[in-house]
PDB file of C-alpha atoms in Angstrom:
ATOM      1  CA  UNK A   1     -54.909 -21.517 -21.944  1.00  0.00           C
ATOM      2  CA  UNK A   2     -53.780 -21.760 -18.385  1.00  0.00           C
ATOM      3  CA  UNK A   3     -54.240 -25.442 -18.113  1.00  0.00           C
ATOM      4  CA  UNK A   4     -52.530 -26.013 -21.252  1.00  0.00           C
ATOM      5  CA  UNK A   5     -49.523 -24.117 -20.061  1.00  0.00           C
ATOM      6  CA  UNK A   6     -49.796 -26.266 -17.021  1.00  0.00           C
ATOM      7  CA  UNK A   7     -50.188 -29.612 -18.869  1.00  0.00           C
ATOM      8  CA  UNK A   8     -46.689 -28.343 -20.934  1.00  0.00           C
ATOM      9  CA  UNK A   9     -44.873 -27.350 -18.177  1.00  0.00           C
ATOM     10  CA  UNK A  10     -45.812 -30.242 -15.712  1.00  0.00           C
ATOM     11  CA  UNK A  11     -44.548 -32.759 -19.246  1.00  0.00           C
ATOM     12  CA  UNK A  12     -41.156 -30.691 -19.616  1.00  0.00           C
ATOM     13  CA  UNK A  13     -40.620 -31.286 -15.598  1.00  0.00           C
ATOM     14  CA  UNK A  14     -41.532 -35.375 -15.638  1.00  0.00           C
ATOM     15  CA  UNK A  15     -39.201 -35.705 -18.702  1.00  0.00           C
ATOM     16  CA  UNK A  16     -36.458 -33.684 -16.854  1.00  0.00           C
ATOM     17  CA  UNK A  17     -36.809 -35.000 -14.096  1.00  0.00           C
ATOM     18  CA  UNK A  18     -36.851 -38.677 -15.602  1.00  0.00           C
ATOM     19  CA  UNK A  19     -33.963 -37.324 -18.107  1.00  0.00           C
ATOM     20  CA  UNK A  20     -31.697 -36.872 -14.935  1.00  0.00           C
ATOM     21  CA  UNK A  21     -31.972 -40.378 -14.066  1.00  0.00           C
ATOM     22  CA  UNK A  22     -31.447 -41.715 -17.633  1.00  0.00           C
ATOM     23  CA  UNK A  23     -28.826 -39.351 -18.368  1.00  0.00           C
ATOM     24  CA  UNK A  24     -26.442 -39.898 -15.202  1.00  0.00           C
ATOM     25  CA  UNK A  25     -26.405 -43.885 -15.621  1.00  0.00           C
ATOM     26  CA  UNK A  26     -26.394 -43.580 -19.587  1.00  0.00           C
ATOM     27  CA  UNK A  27     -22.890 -41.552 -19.318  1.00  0.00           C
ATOM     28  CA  UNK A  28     -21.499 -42.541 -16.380  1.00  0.00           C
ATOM     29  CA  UNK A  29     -21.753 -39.976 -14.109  1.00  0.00           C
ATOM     30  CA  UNK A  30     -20.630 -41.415 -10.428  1.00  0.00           C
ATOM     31  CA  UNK A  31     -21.953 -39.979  -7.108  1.00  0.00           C
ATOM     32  CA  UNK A  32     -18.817 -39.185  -4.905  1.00  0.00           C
ATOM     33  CA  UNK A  33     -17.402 -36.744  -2.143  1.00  0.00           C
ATOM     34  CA  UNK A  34     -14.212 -37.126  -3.914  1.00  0.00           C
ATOM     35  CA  UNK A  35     -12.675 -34.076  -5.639  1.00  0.00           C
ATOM     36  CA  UNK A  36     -10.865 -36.206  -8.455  1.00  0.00           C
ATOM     37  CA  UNK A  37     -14.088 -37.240  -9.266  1.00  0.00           C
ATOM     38  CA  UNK A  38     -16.635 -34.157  -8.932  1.00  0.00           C
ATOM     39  CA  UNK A  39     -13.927 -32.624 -11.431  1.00  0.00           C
ATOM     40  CA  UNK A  40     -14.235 -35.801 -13.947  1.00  0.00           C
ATOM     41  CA  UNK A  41     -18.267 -35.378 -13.606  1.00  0.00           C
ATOM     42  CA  UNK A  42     -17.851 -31.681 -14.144  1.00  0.00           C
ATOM     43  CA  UNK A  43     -15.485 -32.503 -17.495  1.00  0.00           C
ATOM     44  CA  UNK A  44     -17.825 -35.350 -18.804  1.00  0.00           C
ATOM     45  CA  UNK A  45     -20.660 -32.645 -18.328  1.00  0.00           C
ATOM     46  CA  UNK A  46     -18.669 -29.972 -20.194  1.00  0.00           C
ATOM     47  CA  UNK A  47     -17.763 -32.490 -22.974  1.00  0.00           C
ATOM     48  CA  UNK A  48     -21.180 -33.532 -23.956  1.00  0.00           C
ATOM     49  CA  UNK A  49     -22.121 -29.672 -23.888  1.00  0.00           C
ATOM     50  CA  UNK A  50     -19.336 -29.095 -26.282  1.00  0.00           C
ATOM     51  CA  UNK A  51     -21.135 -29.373 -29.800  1.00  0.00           C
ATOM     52  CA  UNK A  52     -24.500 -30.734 -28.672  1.00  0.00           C
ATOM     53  CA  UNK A  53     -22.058 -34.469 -28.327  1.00  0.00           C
ATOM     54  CA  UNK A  54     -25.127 -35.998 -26.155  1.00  0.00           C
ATOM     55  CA  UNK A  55     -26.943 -35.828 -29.118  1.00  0.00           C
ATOM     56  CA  UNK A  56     -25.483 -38.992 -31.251  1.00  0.00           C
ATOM     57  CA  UNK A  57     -25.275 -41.835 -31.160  1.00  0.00           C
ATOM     58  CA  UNK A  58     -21.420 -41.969 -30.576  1.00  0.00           C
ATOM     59  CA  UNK A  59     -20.586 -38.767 -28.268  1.00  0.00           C
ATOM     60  CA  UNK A  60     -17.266 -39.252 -28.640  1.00  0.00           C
ATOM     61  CA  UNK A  61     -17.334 -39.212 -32.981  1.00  0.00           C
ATOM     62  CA  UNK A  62     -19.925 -37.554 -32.917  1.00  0.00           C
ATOM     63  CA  UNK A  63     -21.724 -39.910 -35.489  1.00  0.00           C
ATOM     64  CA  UNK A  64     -25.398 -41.093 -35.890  1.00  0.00           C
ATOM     65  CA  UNK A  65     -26.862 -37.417 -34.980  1.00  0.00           C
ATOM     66  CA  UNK A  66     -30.126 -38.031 -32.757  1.00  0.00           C
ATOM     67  CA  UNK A  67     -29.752 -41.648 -32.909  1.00  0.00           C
ATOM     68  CA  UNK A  68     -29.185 -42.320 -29.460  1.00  0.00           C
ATOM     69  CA  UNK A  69     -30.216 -44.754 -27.457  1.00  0.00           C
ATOM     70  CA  UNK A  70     -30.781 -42.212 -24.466  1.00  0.00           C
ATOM     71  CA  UNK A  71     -33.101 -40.256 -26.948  1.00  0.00           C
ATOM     72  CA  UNK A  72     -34.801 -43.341 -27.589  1.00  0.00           C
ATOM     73  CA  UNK A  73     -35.027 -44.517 -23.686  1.00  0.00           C
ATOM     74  CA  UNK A  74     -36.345 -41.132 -22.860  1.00  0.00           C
ATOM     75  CA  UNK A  75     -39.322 -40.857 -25.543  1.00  0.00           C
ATOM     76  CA  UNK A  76     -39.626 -44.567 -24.268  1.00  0.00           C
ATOM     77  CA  UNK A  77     -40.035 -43.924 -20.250  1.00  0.00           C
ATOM     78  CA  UNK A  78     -41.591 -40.800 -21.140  1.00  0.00           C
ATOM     79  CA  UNK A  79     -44.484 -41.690 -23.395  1.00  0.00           C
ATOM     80  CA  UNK A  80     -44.726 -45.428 -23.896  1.00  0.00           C
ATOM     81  CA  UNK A  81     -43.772 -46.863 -20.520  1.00  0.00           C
ATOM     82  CA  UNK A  82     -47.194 -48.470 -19.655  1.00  0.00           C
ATOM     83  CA  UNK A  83     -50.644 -48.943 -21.514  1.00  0.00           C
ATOM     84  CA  UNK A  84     -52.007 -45.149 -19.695  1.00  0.00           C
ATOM     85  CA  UNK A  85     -49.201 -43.471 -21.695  1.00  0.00           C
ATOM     86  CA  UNK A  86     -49.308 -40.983 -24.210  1.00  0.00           C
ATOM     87  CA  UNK A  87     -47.781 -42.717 -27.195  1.00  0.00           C
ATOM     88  CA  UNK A  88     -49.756 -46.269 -26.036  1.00  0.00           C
ATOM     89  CA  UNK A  89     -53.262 -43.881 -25.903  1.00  0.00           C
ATOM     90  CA  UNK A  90     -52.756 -41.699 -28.545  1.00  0.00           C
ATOM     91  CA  UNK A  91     -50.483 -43.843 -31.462  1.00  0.00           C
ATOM     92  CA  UNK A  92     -51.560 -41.759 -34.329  1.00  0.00           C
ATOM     93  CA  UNK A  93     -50.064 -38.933 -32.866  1.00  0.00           C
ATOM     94  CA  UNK A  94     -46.610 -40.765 -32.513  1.00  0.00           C
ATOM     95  CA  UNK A  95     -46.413 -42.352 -35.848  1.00  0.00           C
ATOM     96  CA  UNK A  96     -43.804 -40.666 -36.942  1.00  0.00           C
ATOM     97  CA  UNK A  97     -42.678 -39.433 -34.315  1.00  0.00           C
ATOM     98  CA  UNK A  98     -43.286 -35.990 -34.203  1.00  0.00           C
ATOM     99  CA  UNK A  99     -40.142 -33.810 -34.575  1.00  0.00           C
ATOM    100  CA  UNK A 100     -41.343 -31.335 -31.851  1.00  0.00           C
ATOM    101  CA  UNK A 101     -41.391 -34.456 -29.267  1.00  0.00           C
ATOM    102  CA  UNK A 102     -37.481 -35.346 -30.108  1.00  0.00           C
ATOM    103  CA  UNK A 103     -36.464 -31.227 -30.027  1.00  0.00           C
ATOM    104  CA  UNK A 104     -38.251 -31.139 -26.314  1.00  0.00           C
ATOM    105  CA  UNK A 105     -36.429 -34.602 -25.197  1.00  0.00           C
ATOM    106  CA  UNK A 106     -33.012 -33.253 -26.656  1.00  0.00           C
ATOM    107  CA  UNK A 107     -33.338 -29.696 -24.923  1.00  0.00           C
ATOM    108  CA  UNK A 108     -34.385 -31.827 -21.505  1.00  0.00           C
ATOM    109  CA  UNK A 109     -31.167 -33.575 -21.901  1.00  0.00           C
ATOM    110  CA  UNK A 110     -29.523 -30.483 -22.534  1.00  0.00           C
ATOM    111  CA  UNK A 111     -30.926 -28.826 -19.444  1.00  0.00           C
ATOM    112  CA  UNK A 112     -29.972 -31.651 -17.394  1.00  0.00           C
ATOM    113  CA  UNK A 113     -26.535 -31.737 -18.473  1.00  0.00           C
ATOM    114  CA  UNK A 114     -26.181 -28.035 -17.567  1.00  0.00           C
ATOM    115  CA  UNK A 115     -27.914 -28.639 -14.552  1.00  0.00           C
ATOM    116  CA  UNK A 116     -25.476 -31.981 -13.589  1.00  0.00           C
ATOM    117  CA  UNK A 117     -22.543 -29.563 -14.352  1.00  0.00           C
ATOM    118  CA  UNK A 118     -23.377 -26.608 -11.725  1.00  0.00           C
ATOM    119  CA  UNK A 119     -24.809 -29.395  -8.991  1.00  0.00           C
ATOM    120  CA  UNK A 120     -21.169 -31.507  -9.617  1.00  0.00           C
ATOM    121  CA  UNK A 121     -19.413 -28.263  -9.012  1.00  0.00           C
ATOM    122  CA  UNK A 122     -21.153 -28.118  -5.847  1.00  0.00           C
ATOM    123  CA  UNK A 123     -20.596 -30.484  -2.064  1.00  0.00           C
ATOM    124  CA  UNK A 124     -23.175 -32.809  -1.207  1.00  0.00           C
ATOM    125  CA  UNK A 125     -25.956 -30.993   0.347  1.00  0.00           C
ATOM    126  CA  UNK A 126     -26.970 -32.391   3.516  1.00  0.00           C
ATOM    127  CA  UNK A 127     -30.242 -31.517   5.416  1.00  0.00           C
ATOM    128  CA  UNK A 128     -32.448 -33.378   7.803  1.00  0.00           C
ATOM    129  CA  UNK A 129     -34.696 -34.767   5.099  1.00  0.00           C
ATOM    130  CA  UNK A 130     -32.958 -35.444   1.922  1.00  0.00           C
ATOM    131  CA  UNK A 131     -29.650 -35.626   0.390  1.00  0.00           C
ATOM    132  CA  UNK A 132     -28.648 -34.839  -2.774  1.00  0.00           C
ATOM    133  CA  UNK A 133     -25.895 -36.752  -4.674  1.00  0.00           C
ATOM    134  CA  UNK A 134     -23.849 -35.399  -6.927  1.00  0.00           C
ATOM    135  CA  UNK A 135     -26.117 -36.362  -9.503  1.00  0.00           C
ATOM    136  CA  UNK A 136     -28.230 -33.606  -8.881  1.00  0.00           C
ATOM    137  CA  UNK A 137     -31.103 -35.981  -8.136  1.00  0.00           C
ATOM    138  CA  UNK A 138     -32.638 -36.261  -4.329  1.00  0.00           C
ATOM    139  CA  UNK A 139     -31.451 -39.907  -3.185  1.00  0.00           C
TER     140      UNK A 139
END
């Protein structure tokens, strides 16, 4: 049981971790020092929050629930990336895809968008070995 809780958690921390990349060039969100800026990050955050919007395919009209292409790009980079993946390995399991594997990419981007709003609301944090961007994600 313990490894399998390992295996789970160690997937749910790749896919945020990769979701945080996707997610911040997928919507736009721009690394900056600037105040006007930080507080448009911080709104674009809160807007796709508002009503799950990240999850269509149009956040704006909210249209074409769970078709977006970031949903897609993540299951992609996630599980079909290169012949060692998952979904390459293993195709019956990902034909359909599996509902469970489009919940846990959907609540990744939802984490990350929470966590992208707190770390926008925050200055860049500078120590001797990394910084991190307003992103959230370690440049």
């Amino acid at each position: 049981i313990m490894k399998l809780l390992w295996h789970i958690s160690h997937v749910h921390g790749e896919l945020k971790m990769k979701m945080c990349s996707l997610a911040s060039s997928f919507f736009g969100f721009q690394p900056s020092f600037s105040r006007d800026v930080i507080g448009q990050n911080r709104n674009l955050a809160e807007s796709l929050k508002n009503g799950s919007a990240f999850a269509f395919k149009d956040w704006t009209s909210k249209t074409g629930l769970h078709k977006s292409k970031l949903l897609q790009d993540g299951i992609n980079v996630m599980w079909f990336a290169n012949q060692n993946n998952e979904g390459i390995v293993y195709p019956k399991y990902f034909d359909p895809m599996p509902v469970e594997v489009v919940a846990l990419v959907i609540t990744c981007v939802s984490c990350v968008c929470l966590m992208l709003k707190s770390m926008l609301a925050l200055k860049v944090i500078i120590d001797r070995s990394s910084v991190v961007l307003m992103s959230g994600c370690k440049a």
